[in-house]
Coordinates of C-alpha atoms and ligand atoms in Angstrom, one line a residue:
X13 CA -20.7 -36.3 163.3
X14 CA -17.4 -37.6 164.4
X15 CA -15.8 -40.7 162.8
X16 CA -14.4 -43.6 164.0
X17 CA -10.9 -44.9 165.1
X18 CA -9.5 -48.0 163.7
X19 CA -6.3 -49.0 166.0
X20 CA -4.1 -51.2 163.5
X21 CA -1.7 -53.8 165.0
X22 CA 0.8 -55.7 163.3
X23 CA 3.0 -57.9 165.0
X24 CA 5.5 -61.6 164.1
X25 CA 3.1 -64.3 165.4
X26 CA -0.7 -64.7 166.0
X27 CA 0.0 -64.5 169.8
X28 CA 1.7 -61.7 169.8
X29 CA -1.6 -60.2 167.4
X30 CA -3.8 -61.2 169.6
X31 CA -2.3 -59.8 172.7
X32 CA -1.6 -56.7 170.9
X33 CA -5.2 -56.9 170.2
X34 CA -6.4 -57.1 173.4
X35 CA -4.2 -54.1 174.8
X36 CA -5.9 -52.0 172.6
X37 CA -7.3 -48.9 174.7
X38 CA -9.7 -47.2 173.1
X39 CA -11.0 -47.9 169.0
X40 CA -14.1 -48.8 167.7
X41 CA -12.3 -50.9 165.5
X42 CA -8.8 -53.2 165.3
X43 CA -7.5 -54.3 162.1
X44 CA -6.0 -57.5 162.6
X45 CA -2.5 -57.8 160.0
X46 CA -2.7 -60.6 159.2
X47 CA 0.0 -60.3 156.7
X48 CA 2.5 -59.6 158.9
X49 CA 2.6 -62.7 161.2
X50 CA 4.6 -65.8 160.3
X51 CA 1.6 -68.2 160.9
X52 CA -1.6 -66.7 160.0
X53 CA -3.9 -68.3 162.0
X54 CA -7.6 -66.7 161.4
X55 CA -9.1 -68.3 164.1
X56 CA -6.2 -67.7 167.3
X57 CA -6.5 -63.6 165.6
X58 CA -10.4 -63.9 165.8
X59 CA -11.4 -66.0 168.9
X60 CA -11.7 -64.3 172.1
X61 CA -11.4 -60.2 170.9
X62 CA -13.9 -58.2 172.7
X63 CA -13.9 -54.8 170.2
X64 CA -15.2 -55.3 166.2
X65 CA -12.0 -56.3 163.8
X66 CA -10.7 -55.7 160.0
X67 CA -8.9 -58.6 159.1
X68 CA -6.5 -57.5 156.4
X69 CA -4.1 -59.7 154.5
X70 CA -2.2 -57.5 152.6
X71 CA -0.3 -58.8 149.5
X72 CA 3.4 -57.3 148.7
X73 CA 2.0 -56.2 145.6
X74 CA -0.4 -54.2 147.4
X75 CA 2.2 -52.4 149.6
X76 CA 1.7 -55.3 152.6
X77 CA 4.0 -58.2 153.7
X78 CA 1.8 -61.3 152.6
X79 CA 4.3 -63.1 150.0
X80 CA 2.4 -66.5 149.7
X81 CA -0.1 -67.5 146.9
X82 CA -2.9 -65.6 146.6
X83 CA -5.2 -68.8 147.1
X84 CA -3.8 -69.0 150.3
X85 CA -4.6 -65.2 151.0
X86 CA -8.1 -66.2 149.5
X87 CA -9.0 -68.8 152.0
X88 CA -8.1 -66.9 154.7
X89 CA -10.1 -64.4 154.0
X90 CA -12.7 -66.8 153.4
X91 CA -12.3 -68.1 157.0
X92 CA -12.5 -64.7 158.6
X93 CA -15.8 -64.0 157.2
X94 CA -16.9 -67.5 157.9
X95 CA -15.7 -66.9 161.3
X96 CA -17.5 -63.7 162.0
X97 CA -15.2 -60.9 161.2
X98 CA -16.7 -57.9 161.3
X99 CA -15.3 -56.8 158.5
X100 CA -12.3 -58.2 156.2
X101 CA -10.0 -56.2 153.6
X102 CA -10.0 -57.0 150.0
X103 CA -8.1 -54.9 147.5
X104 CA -9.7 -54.3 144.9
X105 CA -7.0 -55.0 142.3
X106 CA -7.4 -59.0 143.7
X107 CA -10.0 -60.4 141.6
X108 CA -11.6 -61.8 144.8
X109 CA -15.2 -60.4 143.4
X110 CA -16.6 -63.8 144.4
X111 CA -15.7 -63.1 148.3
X112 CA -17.1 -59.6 147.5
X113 CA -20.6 -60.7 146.2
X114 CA -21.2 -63.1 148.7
X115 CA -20.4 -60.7 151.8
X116 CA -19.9 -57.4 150.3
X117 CA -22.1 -56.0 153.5
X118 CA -18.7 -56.8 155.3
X119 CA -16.3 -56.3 152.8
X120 CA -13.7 -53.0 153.2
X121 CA -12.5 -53.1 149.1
X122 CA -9.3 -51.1 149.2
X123 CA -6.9 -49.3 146.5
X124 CA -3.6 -48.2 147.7
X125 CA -1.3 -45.8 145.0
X126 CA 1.8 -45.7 146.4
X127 CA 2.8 -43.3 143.6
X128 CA 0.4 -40.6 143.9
X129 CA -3.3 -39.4 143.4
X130 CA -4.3 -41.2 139.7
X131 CA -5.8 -39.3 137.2
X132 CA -8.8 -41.5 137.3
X133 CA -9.3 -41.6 141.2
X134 CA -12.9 -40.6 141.0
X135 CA -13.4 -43.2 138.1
X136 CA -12.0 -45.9 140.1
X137 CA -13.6 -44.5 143.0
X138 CA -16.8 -45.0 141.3
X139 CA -16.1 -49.0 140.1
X140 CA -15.1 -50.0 143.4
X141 CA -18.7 -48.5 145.0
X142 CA -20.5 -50.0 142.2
X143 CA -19.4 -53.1 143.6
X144 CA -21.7 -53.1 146.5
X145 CA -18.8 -53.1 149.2
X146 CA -19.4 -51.9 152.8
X147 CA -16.9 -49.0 152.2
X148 CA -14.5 -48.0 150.1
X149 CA -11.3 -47.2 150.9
X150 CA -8.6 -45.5 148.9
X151 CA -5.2 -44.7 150.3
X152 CA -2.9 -42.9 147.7
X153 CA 0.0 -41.1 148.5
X154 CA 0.7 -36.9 148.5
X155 CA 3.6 -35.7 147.5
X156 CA 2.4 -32.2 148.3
X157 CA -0.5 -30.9 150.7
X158 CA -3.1 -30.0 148.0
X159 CA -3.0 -33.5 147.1
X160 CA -5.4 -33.6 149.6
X161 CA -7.8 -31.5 147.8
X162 CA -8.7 -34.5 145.4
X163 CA -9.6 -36.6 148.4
X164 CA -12.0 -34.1 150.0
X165 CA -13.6 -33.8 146.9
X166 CA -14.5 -37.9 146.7
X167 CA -15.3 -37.4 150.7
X168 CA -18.3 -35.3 149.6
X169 CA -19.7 -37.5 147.8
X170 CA -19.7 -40.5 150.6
X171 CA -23.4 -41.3 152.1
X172 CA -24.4 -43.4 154.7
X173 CA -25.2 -46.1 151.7
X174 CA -21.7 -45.1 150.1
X175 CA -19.3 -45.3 152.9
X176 CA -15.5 -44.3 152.5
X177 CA -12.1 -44.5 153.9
X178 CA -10.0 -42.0 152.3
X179 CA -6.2 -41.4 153.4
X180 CA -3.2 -39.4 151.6
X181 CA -0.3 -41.3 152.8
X182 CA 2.9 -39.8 154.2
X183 CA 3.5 -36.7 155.7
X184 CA 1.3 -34.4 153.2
X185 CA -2.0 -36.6 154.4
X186 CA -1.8 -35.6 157.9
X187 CA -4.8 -33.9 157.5
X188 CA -6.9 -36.5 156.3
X189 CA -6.0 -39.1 158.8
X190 CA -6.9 -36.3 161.7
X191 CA -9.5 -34.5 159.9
X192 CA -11.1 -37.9 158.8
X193 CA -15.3 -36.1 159.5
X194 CA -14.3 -33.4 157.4
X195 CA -13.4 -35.8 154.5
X196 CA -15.9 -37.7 154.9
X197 CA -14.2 -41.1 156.0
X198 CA -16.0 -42.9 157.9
X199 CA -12.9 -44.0 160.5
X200 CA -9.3 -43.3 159.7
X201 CA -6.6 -45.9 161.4
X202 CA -3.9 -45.3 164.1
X203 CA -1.2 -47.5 165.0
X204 CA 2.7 -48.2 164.3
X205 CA 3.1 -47.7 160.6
X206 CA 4.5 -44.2 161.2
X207 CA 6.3 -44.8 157.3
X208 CA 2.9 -44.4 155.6
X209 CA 1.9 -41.5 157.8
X210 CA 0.1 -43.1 160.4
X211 CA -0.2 -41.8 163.6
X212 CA -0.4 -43.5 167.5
X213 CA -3.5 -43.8 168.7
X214 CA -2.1 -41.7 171.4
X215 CA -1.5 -38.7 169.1
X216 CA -4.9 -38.8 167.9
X217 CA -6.8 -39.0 170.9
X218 CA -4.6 -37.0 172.9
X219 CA -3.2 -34.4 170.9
X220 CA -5.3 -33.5 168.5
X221 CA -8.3 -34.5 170.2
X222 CA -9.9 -36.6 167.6
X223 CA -13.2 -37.9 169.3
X224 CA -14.5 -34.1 169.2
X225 CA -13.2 -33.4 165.9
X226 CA -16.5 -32.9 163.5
X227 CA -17.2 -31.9 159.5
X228 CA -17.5 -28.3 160.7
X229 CA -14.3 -28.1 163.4
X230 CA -12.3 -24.9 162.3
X231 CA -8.9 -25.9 160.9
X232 CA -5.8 -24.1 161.6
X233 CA -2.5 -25.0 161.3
X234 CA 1.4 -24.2 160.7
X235 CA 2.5 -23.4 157.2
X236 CA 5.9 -24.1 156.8
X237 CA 8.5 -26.9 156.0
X238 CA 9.7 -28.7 157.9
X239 CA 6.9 -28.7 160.8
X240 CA 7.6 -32.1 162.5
X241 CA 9.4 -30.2 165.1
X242 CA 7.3 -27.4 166.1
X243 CA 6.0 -26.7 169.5
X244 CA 3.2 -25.0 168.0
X245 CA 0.5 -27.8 167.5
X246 CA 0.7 -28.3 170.8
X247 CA 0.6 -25.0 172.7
X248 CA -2.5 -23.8 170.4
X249 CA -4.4 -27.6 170.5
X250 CA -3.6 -26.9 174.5
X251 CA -5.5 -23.6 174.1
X252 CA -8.7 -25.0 172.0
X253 CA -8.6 -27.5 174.6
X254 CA -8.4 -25.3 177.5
X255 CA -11.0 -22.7 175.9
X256 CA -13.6 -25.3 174.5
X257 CA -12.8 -23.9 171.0
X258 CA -14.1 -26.4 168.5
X259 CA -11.5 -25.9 165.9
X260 CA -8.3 -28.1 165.8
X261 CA -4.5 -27.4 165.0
X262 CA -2.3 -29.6 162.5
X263 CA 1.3 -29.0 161.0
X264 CA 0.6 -28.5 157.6
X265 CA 4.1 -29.2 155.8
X266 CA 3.3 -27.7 152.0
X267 CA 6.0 -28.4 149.1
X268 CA 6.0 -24.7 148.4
X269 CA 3.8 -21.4 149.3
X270 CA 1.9 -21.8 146.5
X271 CA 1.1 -25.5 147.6
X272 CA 0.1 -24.2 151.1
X273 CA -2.3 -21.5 149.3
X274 CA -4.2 -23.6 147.6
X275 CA -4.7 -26.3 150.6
X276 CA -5.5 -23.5 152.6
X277 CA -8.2 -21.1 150.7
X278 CA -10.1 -24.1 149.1
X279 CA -10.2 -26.0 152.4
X280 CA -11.4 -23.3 154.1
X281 CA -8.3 -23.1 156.9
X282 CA -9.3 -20.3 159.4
X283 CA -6.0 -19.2 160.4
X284 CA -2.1 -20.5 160.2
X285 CA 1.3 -19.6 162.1
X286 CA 3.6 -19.3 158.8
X287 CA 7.3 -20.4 159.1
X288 CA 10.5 -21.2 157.6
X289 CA 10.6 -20.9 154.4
X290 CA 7.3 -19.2 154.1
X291 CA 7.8 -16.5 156.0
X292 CA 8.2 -13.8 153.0
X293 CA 6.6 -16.1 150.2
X294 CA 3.1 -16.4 152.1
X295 CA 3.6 -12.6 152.4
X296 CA 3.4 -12.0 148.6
X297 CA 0.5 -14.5 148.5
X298 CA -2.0 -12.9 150.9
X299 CA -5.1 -10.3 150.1
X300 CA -3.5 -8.1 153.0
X301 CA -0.2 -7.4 155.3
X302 CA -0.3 -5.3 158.4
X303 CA 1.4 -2.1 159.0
X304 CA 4.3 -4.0 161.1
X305 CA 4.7 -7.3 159.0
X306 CA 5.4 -4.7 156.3
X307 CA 7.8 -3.3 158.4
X308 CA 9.8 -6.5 159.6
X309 CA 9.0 -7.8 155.8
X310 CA 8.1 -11.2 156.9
X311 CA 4.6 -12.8 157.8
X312 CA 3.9 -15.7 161.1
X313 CA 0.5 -15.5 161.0
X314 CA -2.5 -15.9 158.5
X315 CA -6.3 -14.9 159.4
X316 CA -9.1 -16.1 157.0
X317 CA -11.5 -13.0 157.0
X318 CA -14.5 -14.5 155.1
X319 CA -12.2 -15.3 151.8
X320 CA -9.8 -12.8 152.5
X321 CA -6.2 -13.7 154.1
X322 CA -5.2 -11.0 156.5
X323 CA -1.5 -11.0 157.8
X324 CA 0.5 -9.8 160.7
X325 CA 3.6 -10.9 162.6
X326 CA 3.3 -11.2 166.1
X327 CA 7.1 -11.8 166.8
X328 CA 7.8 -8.0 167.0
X329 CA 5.0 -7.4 170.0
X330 CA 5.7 -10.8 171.6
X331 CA 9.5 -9.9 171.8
X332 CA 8.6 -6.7 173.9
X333 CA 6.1 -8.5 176.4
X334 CA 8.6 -10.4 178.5
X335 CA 10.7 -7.1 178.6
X336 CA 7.7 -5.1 180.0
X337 CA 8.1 -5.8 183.4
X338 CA 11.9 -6.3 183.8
X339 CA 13.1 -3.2 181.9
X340 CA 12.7 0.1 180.3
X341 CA 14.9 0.7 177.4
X342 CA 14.6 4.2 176.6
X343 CA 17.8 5.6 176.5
X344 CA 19.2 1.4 176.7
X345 CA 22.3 0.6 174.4
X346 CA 20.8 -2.5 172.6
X347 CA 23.2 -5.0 171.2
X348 CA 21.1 -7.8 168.8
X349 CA 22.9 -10.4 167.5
X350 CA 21.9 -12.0 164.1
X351 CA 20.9 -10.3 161.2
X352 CA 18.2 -13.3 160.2
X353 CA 14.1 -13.1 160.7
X354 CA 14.3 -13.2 164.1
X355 CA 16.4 -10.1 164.4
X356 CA 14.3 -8.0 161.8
X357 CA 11.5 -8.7 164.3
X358 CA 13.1 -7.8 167.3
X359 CA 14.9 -4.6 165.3
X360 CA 11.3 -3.0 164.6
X361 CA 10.2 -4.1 167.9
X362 CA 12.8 -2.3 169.6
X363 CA 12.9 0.8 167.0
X364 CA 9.6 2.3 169.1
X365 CA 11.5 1.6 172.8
X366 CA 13.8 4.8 172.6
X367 CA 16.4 2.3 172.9
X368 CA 19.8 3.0 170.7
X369 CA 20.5 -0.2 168.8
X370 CA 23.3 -2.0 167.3
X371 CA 23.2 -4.8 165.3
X372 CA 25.6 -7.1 165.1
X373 CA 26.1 -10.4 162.8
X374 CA 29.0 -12.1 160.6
X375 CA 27.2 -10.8 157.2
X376 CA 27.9 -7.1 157.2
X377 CA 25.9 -6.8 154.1
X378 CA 23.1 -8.2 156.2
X379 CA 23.7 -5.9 159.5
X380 CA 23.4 -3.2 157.1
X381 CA 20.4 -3.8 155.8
X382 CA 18.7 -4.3 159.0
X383 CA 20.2 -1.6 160.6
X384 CA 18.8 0.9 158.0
X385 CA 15.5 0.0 158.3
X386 CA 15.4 1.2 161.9
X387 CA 18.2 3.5 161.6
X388 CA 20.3 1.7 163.8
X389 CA 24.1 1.5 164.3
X390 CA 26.1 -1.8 162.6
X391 CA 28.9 -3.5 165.1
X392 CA 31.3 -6.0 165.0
X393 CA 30.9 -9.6 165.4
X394 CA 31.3 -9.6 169.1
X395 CA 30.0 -6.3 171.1
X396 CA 32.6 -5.2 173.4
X397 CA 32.5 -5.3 176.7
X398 CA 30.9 -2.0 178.5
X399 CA 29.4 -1.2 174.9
X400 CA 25.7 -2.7 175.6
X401 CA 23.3 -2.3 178.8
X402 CA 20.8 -5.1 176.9
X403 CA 22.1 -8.3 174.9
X404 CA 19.6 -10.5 172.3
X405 CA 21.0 -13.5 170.8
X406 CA 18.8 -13.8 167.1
X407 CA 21.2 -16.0 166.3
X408 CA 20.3 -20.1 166.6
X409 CA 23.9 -20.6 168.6
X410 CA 23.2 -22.2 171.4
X411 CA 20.4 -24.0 169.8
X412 CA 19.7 -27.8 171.3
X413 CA 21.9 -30.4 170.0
X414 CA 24.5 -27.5 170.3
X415 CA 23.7 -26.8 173.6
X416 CA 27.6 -26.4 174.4
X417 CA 28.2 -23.3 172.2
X418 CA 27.4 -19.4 173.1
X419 CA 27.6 -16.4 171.0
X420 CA 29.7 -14.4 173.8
X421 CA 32.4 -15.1 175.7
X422 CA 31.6 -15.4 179.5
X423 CA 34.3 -12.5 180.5
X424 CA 32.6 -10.1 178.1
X425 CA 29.1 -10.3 180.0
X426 CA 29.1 -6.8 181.1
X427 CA 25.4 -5.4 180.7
X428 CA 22.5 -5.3 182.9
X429 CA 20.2 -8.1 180.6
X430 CA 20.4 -10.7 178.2
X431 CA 18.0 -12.0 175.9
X432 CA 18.5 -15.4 174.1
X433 CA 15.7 -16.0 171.8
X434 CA 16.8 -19.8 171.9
X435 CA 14.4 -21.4 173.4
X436 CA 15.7 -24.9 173.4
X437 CA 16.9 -25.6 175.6
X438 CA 14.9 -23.5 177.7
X439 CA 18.2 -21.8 180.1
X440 CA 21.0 -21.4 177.4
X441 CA 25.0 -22.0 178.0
X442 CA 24.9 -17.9 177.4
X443 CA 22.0 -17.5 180.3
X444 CA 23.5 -19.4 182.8
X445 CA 26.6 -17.5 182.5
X446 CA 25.1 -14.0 182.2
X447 CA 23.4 -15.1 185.3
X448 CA 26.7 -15.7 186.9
X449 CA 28.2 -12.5 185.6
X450 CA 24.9 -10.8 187.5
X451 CA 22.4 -10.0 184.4
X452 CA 18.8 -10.3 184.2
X453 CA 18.3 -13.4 181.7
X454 CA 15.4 -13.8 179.5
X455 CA 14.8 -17.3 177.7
X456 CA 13.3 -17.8 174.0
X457 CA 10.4 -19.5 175.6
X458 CA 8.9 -16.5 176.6
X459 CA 8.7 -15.1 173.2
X460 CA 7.7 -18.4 171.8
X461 CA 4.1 -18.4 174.1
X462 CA 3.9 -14.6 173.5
X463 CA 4.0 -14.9 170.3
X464 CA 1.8 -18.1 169.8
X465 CA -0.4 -16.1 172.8
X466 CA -1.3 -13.1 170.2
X467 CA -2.1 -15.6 167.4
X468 CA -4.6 -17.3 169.4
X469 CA -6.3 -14.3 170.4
X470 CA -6.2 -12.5 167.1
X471 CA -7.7 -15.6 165.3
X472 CA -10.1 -16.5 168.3
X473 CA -10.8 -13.0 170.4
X474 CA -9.8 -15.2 173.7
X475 CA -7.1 -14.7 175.3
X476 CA -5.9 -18.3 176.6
X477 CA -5.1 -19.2 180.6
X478 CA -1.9 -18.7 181.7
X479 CA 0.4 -21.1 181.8
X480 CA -1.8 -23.8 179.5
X481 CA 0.3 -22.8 175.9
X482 CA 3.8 -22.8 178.1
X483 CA 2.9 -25.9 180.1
X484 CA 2.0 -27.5 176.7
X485 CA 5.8 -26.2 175.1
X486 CA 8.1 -27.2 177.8
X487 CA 6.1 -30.8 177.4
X488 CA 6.7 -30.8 174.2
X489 CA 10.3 -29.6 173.8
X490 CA 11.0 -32.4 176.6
X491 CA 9.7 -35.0 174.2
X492 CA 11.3 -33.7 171.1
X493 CA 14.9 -33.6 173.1
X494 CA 13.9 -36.9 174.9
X495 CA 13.4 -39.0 172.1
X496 CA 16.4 -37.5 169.6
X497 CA 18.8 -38.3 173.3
X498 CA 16.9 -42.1 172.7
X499 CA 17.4 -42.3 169.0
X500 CA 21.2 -40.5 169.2
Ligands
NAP29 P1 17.8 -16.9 160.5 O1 16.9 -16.1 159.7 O2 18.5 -18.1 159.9 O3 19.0 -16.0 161.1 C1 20.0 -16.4 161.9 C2 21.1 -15.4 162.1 O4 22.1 -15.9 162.9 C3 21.7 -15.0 160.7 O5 22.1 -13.6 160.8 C4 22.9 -15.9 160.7 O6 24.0 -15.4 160.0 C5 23.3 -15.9 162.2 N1 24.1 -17.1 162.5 C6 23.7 -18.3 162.4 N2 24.7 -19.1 162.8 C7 25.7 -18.3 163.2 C8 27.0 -18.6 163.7 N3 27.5 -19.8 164.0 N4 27.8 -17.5 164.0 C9 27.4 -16.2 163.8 N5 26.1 -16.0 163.3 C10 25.3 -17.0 163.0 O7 17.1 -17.5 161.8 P2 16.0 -16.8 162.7 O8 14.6 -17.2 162.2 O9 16.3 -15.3 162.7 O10 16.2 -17.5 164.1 C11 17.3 -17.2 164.9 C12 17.2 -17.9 166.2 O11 16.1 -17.3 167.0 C13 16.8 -19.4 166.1 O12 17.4 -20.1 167.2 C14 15.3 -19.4 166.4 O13 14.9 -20.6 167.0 C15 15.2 -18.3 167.4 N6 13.8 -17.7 167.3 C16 13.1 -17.7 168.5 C17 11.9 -17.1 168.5 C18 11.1 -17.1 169.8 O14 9.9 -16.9 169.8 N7 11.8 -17.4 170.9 C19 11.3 -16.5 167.4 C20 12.1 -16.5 166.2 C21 13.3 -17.1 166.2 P3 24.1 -15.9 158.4 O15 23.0 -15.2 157.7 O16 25.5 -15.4 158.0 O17 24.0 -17.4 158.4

């Protein structure tokens, strides 16, 4: 069973409410905020809508904007219900039981814990249902992703007779505002109050596909921190999309690896993409590591095998596959640039090409130490000119807002190819001008679907259509640069 969308809209008068209201696309419910109009006027909200409302009048002590006397928040409530609302909002912590008895079939009662998940959540949990109220809702806030774990557990006990709302609030909660089925709320809410965690009607809908999302949808997601920024979520949502895979992708930012561990095995995640600053952690935390994350020493992807988490690292192999077709390096001199993650990767990648290899990167120390694990050479800083037939930036210079700065001067573009693993923006300052200096040029964006490519087909045995997982990256690196251009 799916749940339902509540669209919440806030807004300064009751016109503007009600014609916020009315543009309203698609929800089975609005909640009407009350609260946060300068002249609450019950009926003007009320009269007229054409989908099933919430009124909601929340208090400032409750985390809302409502500063008058609570009488005043009384009778309005009073009027909704007399006035037909569907349903109204009454905390729980209000003392309004009378309003509660006499139309507790209609009555959402609501605790918000802007602190964290209470010791005794299942205990108030419990006094609010005994009550008799429609549903309960509870919105407390995570300050780490197994936070979420409490949550699910009260979800499981909602029935058709017991009906619940339950939301972590902030960034840790994602998953129970998109995975509301699977915790057993019976709608979650969308709208503009993107400071608690909420997200746009469009973003639930659209992206993550929330109208097919079910109890049993397979979870996957990205393990890292921060995530907000990751193309991921929307080249593998893309794929499930594309494929008619019921599972569903979410950033999953986790305070630590441990945090992400025990989200993860007790929610029953199928698979994760693991990123900075998990990359090695995770690795220490999983039941097995495959022959080439060993080698590179870093994990990006997780597979649930029954209970078993089964690694690999599909950065080395997704590296190669862009190369295939352009070049052979056997017998290539290979400069990399960067001694971080990105160039272990593309070291052990390249160790099996027949390729002779130089690394070079500002930490010698560093250099070194990738450079012995392939038995590769250590340059300078710079790779002279005529030294290098094949170039790959690992290093993030280049890097969108940077976009002005390049690892190598124009005049020392000698070779025959460059690689920039950037892939924002998608052509580099250092492409363009290897391209004007007569190399092959190879973009990060390659790598990016490559990599995100094997992950999908390793956690789903399909292998995606072309173009879906890149259409869905260039969109969403677009966005991501549009909106930072807006807010800059
Ligand atoms: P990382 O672990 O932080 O390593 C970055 C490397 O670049 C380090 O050696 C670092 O040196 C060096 N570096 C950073 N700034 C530098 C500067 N101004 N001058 C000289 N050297 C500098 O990062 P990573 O994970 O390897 O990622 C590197 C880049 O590759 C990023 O832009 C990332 O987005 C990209 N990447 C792309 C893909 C893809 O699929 N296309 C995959 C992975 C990574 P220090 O250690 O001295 O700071």
């Amino acid at each position: 069973m799916t749940a339902q969308l509540c669209v919440t809209v806030t807004a300064g008068t009751t016109a503007e409410l009600r014609r916020k209201r009315d543009a309203v696309v698609d929800a089975d419910l609005v909640e009407l905020r009350l609260d946060t109009v300068s002249d609450p006027d019950v009926a003007g909200a009320l009269n007229g809508r054409r989908r099933p409302v919430i009124v909601t009048c929340r208090p400032a002590w409750e985390g809302g904007q409502f500063r008058g006397a609570e009488e005043d928040r009384l009778r309005l409530l009073d009027e909704a219900l007399v006035r037909g609302a569907e349903f109204v909002d009454v905390e729980w912590r209000a003392g309004f039981g009378g309003l509660v008895d006499r139309a507790a079939d209609r009555v959402v009662l609501s605790m918000h814990d802007f602190n964290g998940v209470p010791d005794d959540l299942v205990d108030r949990a419990t006094a609010m249902r005994a009550t008799g109220a429609a549903v309960v809702k509870v919105a407390v806030a995570m300050h780490r992703l197994s936070d979420c774990l409490p949550l699910a557990a009260l979800g499981a006990q909602s029935t058709h007779r017991h009906r619940a709302v339950l939301i972590g609030m902030g960034e840790f909660g994602l998953p129970t505002r998109v995975l509301a089925a699977r915790f057993g709320s019976q709608w979650t809410y969308a709208g503009e109050l993107g400071t608690v965690g909420q997200l746009t009607p469009g973003e639930l809908l659209d992206f993550y596909r929330f109208r097919s999302l079910t109890a049993v949808t397979g979870v996957y997601g990205l393990a890292g921190s921060p995530v907000t920024h990751s193309v991921s979520p929307a080249m593998h949502n893309a794929a499930f999309q594309a494929t008619d895979v019921d599972a569903v992708y979410l950033p999953l930012r986790a305070a630590d690896a441990l945090d992400f561990e025990r989200f993860g095995r007790a929610f029953g995640i199928k698979g994760a993409s693991v990123t900075i600053p998990f990359k090695v952690a995770l690795f220490e935390r999983v039941d097995e590591v495959s022959a080439v994350a060993r080698r590179i020493g870093a994990i990006n992807t997780i597979r649930a095998e029954g209970g078993r988490w089964v690694a690999g690292n599909t950065d080395a192999a997704a590296f190669l596959e862009p190369l295939r077709d352009r070049v052979s390096l056997a017998g290539k001199r290979v400069a990399v640039l960067g001694a971080g993650g990105a160039a272990r990767a593309v070291a052990v990648a390249l160790s099996s090409t027949g390729a002779a290899i130089t690394i070079h990167a500002r930490n010698v120390a560093q250099a070194e130490e990738v450079a012995m694990t392939i038995g590769a050479a250590v340059g300078g800083l710079q790779p002279a000119p005529g030294s290098w037939d094949v170039l790959v930036n690992c290093t993030p210079i280049g890097m969108y807002p940077r976009a002005g700065d390049t690892p190598v001067p124009a005049a020392q573009l000698t070779g025959e190819l460059v690689y920039d693993l950037v892939y924002n923006p998608t052509t580099t300052r250092l492409m363009r001008e290897a391209e004007r200096a007569g190399c092959q040029t190879i973009g990060g964006l390659e790598m990016l679907v490559a990599q995100a490519h094997e992950q999908f087909e390793w956690w789903t045995g399909i292998r995606p259509p072309i173009g879906i997982m890149k259409d869905a990256a260039v969109r969403r690196l677009a966005e991501f640069t549009r909106h930072e251009d807006h807010v800059v």
